[in-house]
Coordinates of C-alpha atoms and ligand atoms in Angstrom, one line a residue:
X1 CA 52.8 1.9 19.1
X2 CA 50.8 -0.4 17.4
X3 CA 50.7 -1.8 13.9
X4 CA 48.2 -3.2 11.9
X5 CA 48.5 -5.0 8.6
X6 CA 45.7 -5.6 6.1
X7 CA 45.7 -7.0 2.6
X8 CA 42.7 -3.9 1.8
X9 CA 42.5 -0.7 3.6
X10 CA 40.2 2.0 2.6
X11 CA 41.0 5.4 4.1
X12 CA 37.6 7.1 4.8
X13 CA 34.2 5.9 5.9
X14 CA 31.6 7.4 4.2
X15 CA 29.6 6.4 1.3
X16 CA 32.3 5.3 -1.0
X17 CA 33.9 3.1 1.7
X18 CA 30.5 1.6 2.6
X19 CA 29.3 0.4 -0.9
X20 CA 33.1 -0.7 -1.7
X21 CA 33.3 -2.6 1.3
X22 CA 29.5 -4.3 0.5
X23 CA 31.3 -5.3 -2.9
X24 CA 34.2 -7.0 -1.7
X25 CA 32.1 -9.0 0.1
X26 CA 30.0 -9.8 -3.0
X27 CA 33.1 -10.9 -4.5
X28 CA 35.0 -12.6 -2.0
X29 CA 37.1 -11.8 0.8
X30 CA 38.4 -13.9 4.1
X31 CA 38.4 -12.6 7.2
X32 CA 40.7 -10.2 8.9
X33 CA 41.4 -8.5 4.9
X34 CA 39.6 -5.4 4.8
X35 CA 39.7 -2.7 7.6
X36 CA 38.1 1.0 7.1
X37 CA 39.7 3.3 8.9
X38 CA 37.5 6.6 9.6
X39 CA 37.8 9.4 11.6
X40 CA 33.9 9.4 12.3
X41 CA 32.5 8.1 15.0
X42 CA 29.7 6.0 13.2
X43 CA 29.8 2.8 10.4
X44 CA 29.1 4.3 6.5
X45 CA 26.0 5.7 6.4
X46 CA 23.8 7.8 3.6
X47 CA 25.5 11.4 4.0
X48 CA 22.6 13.4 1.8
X49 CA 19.9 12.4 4.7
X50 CA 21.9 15.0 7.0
X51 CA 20.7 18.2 5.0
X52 CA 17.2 16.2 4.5
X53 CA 15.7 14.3 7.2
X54 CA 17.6 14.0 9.5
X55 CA 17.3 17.6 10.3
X56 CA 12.9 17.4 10.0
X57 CA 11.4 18.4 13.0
X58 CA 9.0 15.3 13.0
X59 CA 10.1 11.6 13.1
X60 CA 13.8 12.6 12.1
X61 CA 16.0 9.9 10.4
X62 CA 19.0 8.6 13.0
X63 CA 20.9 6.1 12.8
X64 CA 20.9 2.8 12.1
X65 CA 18.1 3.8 9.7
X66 CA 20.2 5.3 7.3
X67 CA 23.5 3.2 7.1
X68 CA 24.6 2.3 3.7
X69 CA 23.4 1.1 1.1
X70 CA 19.8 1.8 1.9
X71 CA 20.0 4.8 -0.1
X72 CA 20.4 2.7 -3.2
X73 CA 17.5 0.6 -2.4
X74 CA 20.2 -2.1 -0.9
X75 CA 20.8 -3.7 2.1
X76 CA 21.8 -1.9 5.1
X77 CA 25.1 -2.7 6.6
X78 CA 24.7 -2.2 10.2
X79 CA 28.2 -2.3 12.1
X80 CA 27.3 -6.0 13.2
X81 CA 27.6 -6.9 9.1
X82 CA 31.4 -5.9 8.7
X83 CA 31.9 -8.0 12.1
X84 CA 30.5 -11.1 10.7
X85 CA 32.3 -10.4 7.6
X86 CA 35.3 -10.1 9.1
X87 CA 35.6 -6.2 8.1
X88 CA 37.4 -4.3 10.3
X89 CA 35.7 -0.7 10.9
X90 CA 38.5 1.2 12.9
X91 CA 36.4 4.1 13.7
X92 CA 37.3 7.9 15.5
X93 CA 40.6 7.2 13.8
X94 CA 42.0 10.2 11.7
X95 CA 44.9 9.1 9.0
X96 CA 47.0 12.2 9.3
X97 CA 50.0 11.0 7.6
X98 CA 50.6 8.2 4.3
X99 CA 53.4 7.3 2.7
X100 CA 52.9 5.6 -0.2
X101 CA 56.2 4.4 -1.4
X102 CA 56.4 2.6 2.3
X103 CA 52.7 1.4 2.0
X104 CA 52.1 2.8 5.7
X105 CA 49.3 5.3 7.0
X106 CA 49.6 6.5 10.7
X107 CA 46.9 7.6 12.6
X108 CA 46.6 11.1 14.9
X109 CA 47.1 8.5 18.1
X110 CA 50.7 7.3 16.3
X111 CA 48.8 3.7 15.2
X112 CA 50.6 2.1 11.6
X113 CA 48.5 0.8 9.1
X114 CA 50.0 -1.4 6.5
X115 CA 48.6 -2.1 3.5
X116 CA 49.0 -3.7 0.2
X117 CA 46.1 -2.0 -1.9
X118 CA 44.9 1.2 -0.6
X119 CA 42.0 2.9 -1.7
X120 CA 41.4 6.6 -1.3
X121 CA 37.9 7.1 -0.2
X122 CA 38.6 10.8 1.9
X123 CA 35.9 12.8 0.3
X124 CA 35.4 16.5 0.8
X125 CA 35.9 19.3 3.4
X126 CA 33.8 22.4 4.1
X127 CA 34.9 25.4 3.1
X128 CA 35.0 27.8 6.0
X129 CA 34.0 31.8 5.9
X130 CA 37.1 31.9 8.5
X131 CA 39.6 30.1 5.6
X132 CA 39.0 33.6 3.9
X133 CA 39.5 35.4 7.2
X134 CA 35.7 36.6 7.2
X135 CA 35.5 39.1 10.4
X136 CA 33.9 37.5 13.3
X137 CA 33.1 33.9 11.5
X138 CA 34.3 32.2 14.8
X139 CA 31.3 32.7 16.5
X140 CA 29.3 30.1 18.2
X141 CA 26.4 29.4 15.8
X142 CA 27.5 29.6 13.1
X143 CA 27.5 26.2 11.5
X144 CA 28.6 24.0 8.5
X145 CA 27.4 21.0 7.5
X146 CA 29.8 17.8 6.5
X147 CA 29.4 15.1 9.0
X148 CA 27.0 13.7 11.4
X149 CA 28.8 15.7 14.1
X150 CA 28.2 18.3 12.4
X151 CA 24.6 17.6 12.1
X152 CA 24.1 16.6 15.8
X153 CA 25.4 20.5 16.4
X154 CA 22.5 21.8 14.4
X155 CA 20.0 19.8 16.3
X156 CA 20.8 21.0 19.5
X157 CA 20.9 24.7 17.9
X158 CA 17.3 24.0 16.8
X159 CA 16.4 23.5 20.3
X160 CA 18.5 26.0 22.2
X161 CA 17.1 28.5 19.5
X162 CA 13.5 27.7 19.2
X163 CA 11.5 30.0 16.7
X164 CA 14.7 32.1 16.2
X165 CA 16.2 33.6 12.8
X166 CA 18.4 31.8 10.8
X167 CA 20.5 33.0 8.4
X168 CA 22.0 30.8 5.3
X169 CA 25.0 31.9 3.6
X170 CA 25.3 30.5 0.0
X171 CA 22.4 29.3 -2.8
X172 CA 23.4 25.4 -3.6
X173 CA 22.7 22.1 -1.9
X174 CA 23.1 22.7 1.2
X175 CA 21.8 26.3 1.1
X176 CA 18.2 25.2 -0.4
X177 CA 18.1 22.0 1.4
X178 CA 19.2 24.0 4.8
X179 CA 16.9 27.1 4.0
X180 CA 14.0 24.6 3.4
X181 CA 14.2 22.2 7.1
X182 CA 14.9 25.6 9.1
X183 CA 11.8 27.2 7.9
X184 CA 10.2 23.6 9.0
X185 CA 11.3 24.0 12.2
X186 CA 10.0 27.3 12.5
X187 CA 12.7 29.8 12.2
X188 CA 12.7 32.9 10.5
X189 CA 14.7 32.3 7.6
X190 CA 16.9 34.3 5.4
X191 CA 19.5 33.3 2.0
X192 CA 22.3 34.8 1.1
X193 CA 24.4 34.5 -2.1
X194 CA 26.0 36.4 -4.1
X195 CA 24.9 35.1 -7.5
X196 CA 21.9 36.2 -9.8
X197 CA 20.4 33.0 -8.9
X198 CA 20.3 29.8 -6.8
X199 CA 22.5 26.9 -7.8
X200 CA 23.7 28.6 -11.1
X201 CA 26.3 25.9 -11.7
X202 CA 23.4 23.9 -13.0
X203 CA 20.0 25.9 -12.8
X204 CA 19.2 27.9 -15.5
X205 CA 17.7 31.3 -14.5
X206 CA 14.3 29.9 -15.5
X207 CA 14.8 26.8 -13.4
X208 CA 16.3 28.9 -10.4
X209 CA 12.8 31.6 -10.7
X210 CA 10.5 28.1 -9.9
X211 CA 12.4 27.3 -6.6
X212 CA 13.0 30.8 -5.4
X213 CA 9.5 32.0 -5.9
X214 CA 8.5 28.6 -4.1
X215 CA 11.0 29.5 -1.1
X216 CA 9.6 33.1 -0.9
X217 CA 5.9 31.7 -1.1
X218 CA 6.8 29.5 2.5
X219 CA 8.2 33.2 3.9
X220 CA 11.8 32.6 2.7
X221 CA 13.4 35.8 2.2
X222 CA 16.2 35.9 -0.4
X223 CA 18.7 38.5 -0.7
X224 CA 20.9 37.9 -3.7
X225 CA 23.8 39.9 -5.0
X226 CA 25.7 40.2 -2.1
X227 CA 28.0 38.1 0.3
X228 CA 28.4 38.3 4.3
X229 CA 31.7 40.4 5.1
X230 CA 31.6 40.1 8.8
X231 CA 29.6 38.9 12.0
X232 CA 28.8 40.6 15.3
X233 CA 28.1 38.2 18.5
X234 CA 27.6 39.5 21.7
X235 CA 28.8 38.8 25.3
X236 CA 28.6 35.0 24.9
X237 CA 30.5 34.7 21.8
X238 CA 27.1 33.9 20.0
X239 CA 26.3 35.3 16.6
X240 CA 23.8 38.1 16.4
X241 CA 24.0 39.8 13.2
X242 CA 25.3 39.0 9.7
X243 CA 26.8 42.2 8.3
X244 CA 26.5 42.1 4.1
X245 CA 29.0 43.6 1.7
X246 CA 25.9 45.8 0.3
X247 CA 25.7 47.7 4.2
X248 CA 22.4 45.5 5.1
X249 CA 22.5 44.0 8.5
X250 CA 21.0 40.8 9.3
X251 CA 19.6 39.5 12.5
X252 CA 20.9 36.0 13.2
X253 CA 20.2 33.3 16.4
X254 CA 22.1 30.7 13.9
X255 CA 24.0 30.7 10.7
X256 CA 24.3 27.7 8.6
X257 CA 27.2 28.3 5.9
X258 CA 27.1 26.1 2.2
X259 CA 29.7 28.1 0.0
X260 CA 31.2 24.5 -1.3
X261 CA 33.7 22.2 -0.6
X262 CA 37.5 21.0 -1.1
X263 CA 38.4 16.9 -1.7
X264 CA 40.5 15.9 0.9
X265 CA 43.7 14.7 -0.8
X266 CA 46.2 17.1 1.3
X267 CA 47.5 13.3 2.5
X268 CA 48.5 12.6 -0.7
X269 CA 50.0 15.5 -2.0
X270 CA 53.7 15.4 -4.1
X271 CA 52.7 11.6 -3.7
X272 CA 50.5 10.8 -6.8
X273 CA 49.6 12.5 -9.6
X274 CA 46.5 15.2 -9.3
X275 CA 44.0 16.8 -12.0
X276 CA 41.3 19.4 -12.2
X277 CA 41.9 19.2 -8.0
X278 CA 40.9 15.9 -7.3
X279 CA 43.7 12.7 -7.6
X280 CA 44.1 11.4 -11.1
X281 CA 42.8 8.1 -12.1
X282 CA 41.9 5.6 -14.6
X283 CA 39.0 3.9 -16.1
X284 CA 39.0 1.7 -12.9
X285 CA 40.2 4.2 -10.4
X286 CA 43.7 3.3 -10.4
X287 CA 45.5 6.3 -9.4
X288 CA 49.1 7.3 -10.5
X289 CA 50.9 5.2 -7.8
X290 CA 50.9 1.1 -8.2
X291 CA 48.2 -0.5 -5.6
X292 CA 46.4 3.0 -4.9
X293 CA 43.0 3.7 -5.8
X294 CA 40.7 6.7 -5.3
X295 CA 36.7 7.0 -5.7
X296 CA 34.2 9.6 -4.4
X297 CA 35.0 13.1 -4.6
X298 CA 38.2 13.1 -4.7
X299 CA 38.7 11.2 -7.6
X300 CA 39.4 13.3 -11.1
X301 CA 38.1 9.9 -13.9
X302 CA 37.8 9.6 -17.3
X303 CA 34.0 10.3 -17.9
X304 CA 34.0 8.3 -21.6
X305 CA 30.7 10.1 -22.4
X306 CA 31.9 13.5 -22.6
X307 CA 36.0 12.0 -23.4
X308 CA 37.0 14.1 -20.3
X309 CA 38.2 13.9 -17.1
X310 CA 35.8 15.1 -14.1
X311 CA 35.7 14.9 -10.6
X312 CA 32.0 14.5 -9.6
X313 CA 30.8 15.6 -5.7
X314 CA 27.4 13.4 -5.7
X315 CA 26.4 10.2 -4.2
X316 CA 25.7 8.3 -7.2
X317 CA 29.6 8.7 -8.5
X318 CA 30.7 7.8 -4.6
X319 CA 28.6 4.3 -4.8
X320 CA 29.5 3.7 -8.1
X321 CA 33.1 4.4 -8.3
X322 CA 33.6 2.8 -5.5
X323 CA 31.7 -0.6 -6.6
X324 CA 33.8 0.3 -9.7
X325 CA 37.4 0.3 -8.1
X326 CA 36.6 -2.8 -5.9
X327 CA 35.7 -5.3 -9.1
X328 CA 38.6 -3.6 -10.8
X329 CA 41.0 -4.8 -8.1
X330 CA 39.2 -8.2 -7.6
X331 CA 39.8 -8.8 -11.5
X332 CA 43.4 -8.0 -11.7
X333 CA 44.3 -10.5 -9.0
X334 CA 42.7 -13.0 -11.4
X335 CA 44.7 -11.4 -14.4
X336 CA 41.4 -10.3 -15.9
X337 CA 39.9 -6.7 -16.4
X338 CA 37.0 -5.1 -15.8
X339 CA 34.4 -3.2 -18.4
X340 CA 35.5 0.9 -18.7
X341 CA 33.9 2.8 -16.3
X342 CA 30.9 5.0 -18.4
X343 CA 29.1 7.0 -16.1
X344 CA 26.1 9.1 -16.3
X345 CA 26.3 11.8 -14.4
X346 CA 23.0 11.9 -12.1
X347 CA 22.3 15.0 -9.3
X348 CA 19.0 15.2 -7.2
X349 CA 18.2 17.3 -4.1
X350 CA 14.8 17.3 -2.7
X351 CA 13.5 19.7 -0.6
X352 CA 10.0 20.7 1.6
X353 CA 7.6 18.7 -1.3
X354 CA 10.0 19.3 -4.1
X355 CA 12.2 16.6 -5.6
X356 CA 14.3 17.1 -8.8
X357 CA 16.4 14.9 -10.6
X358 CA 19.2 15.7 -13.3
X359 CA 21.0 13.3 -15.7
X360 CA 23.8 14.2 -18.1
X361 CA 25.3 17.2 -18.7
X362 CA 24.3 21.0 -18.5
X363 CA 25.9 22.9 -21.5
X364 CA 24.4 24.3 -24.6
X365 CA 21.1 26.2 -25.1
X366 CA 18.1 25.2 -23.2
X367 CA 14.6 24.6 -23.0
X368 CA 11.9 24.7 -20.6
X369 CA 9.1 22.5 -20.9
X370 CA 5.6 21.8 -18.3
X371 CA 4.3 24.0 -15.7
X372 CA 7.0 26.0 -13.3
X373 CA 4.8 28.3 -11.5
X374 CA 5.8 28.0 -7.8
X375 CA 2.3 28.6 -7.0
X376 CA 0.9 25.6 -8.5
X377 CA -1.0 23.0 -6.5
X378 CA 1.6 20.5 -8.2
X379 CA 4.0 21.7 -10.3
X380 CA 5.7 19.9 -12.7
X381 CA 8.6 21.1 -15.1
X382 CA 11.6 20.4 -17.0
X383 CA 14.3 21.8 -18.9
X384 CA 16.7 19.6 -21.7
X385 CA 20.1 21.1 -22.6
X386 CA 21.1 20.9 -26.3
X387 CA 24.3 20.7 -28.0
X388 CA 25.6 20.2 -31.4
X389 CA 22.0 19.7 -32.4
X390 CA 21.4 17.1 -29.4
X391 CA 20.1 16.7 -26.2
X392 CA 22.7 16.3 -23.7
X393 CA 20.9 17.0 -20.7
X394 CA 17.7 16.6 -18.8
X395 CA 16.3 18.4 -15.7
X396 CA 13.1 17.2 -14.2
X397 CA 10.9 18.7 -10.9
X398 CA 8.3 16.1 -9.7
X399 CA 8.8 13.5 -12.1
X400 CA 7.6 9.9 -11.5
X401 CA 10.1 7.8 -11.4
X402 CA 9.4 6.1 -15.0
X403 CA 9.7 10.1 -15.9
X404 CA 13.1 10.4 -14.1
X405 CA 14.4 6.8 -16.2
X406 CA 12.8 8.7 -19.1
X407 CA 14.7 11.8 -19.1
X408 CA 17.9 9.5 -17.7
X409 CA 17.3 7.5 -20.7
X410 CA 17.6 11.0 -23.0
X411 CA 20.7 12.3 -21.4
X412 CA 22.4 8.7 -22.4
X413 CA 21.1 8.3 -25.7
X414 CA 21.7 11.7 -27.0
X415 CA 18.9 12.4 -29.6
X416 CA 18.9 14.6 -32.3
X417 CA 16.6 17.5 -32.1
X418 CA 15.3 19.1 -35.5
X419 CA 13.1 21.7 -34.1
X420 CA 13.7 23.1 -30.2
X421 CA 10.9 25.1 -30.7
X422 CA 8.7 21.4 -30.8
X423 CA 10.6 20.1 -27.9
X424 CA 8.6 22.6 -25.6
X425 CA 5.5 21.8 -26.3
X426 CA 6.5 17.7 -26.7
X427 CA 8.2 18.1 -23.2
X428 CA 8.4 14.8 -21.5
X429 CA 6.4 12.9 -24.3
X430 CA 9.6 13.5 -26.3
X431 CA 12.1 11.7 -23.8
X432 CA 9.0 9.0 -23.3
X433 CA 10.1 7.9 -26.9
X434 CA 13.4 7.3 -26.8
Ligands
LIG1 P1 32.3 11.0 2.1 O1 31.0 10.3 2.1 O2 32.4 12.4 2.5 O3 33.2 10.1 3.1 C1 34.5 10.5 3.4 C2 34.9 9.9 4.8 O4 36.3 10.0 5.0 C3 34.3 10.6 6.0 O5 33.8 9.6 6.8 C4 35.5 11.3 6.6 O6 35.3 11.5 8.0 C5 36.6 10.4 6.3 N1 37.9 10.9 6.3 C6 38.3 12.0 5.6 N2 39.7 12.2 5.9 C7 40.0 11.3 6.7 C8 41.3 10.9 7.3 N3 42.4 11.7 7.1 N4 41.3 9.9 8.1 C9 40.2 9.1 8.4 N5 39.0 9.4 7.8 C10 38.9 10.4 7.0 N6 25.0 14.2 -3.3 C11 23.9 14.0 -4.1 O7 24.1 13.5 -5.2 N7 22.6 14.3 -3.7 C12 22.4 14.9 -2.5 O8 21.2 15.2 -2.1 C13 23.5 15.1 -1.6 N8 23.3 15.7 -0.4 C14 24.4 15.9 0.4 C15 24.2 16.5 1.7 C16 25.2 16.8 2.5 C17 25.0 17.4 3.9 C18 26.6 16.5 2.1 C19 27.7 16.8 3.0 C20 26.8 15.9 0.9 C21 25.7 15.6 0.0 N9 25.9 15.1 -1.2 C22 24.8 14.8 -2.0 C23 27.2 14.7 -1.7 C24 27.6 13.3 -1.3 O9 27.2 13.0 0.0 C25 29.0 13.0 -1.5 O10 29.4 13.2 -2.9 C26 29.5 11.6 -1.1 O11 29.2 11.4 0.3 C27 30.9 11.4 -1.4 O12 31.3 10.1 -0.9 P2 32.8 9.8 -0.4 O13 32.8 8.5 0.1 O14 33.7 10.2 -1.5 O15 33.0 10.9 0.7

């Protein structure tokens, strides 16, 4: 079978692998160094445009318009790029085995790779209803949303399904974002999740009210409380009905399920050291085992801010770790370091008109500041999170984006707060300031 050999390989080829490979360029590299081994089918590309546009039912975004690193406002590396770099993008090609000690991945097809630095760049799997052994969550229809495979799947549902009723199982990303560009394309939507509110592992019930009141107001119905125990399908194997653990039964032409994911470092396992889930690394994304580095989601870093170690699922980590890592192993061949990694942790989704950004971190007591009536002809709200008598976090729907640097700018700089109470009626004046 045959064997490659490459100075740099990154396993994965999604947003991490895209901006690390656009920084090794920046800082020098010769032909024939770098190869990307993914099991997609496609070059790096923007990942959050599949729950966005992608899926819109006018103009959709495709490819090549959304290949990294447009999504940073970069340049965008279109698979004729890594050719005249000298990059090698070995695509469809799934690493299903790496053994570290030997420096050697092998590919589903029985291909070696050989590497001398090795970055980890795998970044997260779904996780399925059928991993809990949910009754009839084989179906056809019922989809999940990861990849642009994955994507193209929905797509073709949306036409084969026209005007139908879509059911979304879970109340995050994926769940709002999904819930939002079905009910564009004119299905009959419902959401399902079992917690009090959407996204709690960041909105506060306050912040949660403003979106969920906006979905119902576009005809979004929202059961919450419960979770889907089972699905019927009739004689095609298509899914009909979503049966909930509360006895309701839902009609459903397609299901989209968001209930989270996993980092993807089963490759790895008993090979280098793990934390929190994700594969343990330094300041520069060194992981446990000489010459291995991991970025993206599956890396579990030192976030000096906070003086603990995270693993963060967002695109802003993925591009910067990964710019990170890359300058980290550029320096040490030079016998130099590189600056600590100090990251600010940064969410945004956006969805139908809305668009909200968050910066820092979400613990503490809370306040909510500017106008969060769904109804509004444009609403505009926020919410900072205070701790130890600072703000530590900022939340902002519909801010501008000097407003989103403002708020950015509070969530770094930490300010004291003497009086919460002021801080309401101040709102973004008071991050203005700082
Ligand atoms: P990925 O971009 O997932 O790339 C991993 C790559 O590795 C994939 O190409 C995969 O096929 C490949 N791979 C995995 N295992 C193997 C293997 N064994 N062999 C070969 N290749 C392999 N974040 C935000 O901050 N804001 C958003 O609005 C947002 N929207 C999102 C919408 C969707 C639909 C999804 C799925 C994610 C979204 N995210 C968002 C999260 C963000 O996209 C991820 O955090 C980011 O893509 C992580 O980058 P990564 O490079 O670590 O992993």
């Amino acid at each position: 079978m045959a064997e490659k050999s490459f100075k740099y390989v990154i396993v994965g080829g999604g947003v991490a692998a895209g901006y690390a490979a656009r920084e090794f360029a920046k800082q020098g590299l010769k032909p024939g160094e770098l190869a990307i081994i993914s099991k997609e089918a496609v070059a790096p590309y923007e990942r959050p445009a599949l729950s966005k546009a992608y899926l819109f039912p006018e103009s959709p975004a495709r490819l090549p318009g959304f290949h990294v690193c447009v999504g940073s406002g970069g340049e965008r590396l279109l698979p004729d790029w890594y050719k005249e770099k000298g990059i090698e993008l070995i695509l469809r090609t799934e690493i299903v085995k790496a053994d570290l000690a030997a420096k050697i991945l092998i590919s589903a097809a029985g291909e070696t790779f050989k590497y001398q630095i090795l970055i980890i760049a795998t970044g997260s799997s779904v996780i399925r209803l059928t991993d809990f052994g949910v009754q009839g969550a084989d179906a056809k229809n019922i989809f999940y949303l990861r990849e642009i495979d994955d994507a193209d799947k929905l797509v073709e549902a949306f036409k084969a399904k026209k005007n139908g009723k879509a059911v979304i199982v879970g109340g995050g990303y994926i769940g709002l974002e999904l819930g939002a560009v079905l009910q564009m394309n004119n299905f009959d939507v419902s959401m399902v999740y079992p917690e009090p509110w959407c996204m709690p592992r960041l909105f506060t019930s306050d912040i949660a009210a403003f979106y969920e009141g906006y979905y119902k107001n576009k005809g979004i119905k929202i059961i919450k409380g419960t979770v889907a125990v089972g699905f019927t399908s009739d004689s095609n194997g298509e899914v009909k009905e979503v049966k909930l653990k509360d006895g309701r039964v839902l009609e459903a032409d397609i299901v989209v399920v968001g209930v989270g994911g996993r980092p993807l470092t089963t490759l790895f396992k008993g090979q280098v050291e793990e934390e929190k889930g994700g594969i343990k690394t330094d300041a520069s994304f060194k992981t446990s085992v000489t010459g291995v580095y991991a970025v993206g989601d599956v890396a579990t870093f030192p976030l000096k801010l906070y003086n603990e170690l995270r693993r963060v699922e967002h695109v802003d980590h993925a591009r910067k770790s990964a710019e990170q890592a890359v300058k980290a192993i550029k320096a040490s061949e030079e016998g130099k370091t590189v600056e600590e990694y100090d990251y600010l942790p940064f969410f945004y989704s956006r969805s139908f008109d809305l668009s909200w950004q968050f910066y820092g971190d979400n613990v503490g007591d809370t306040v909510l500041f500017g106008d969060n009536n769904p109804a509004s002809p444009k609403p505009k709200f926020g919410t900072y999170w205070i701790k130890d008598g600072k703000v530590i976090g900022a939340f902002l729907e519909g801010g501008t984006p000097e407003e989103n640097k403002a708020i950015a700018k509070v969530a770094k700089a930490q300010p004291p707060v003497e009086n919460p109470d002021l801080l309401i009626k101040e709102g973004l004046s008071f991050a203005a300031k700082i």
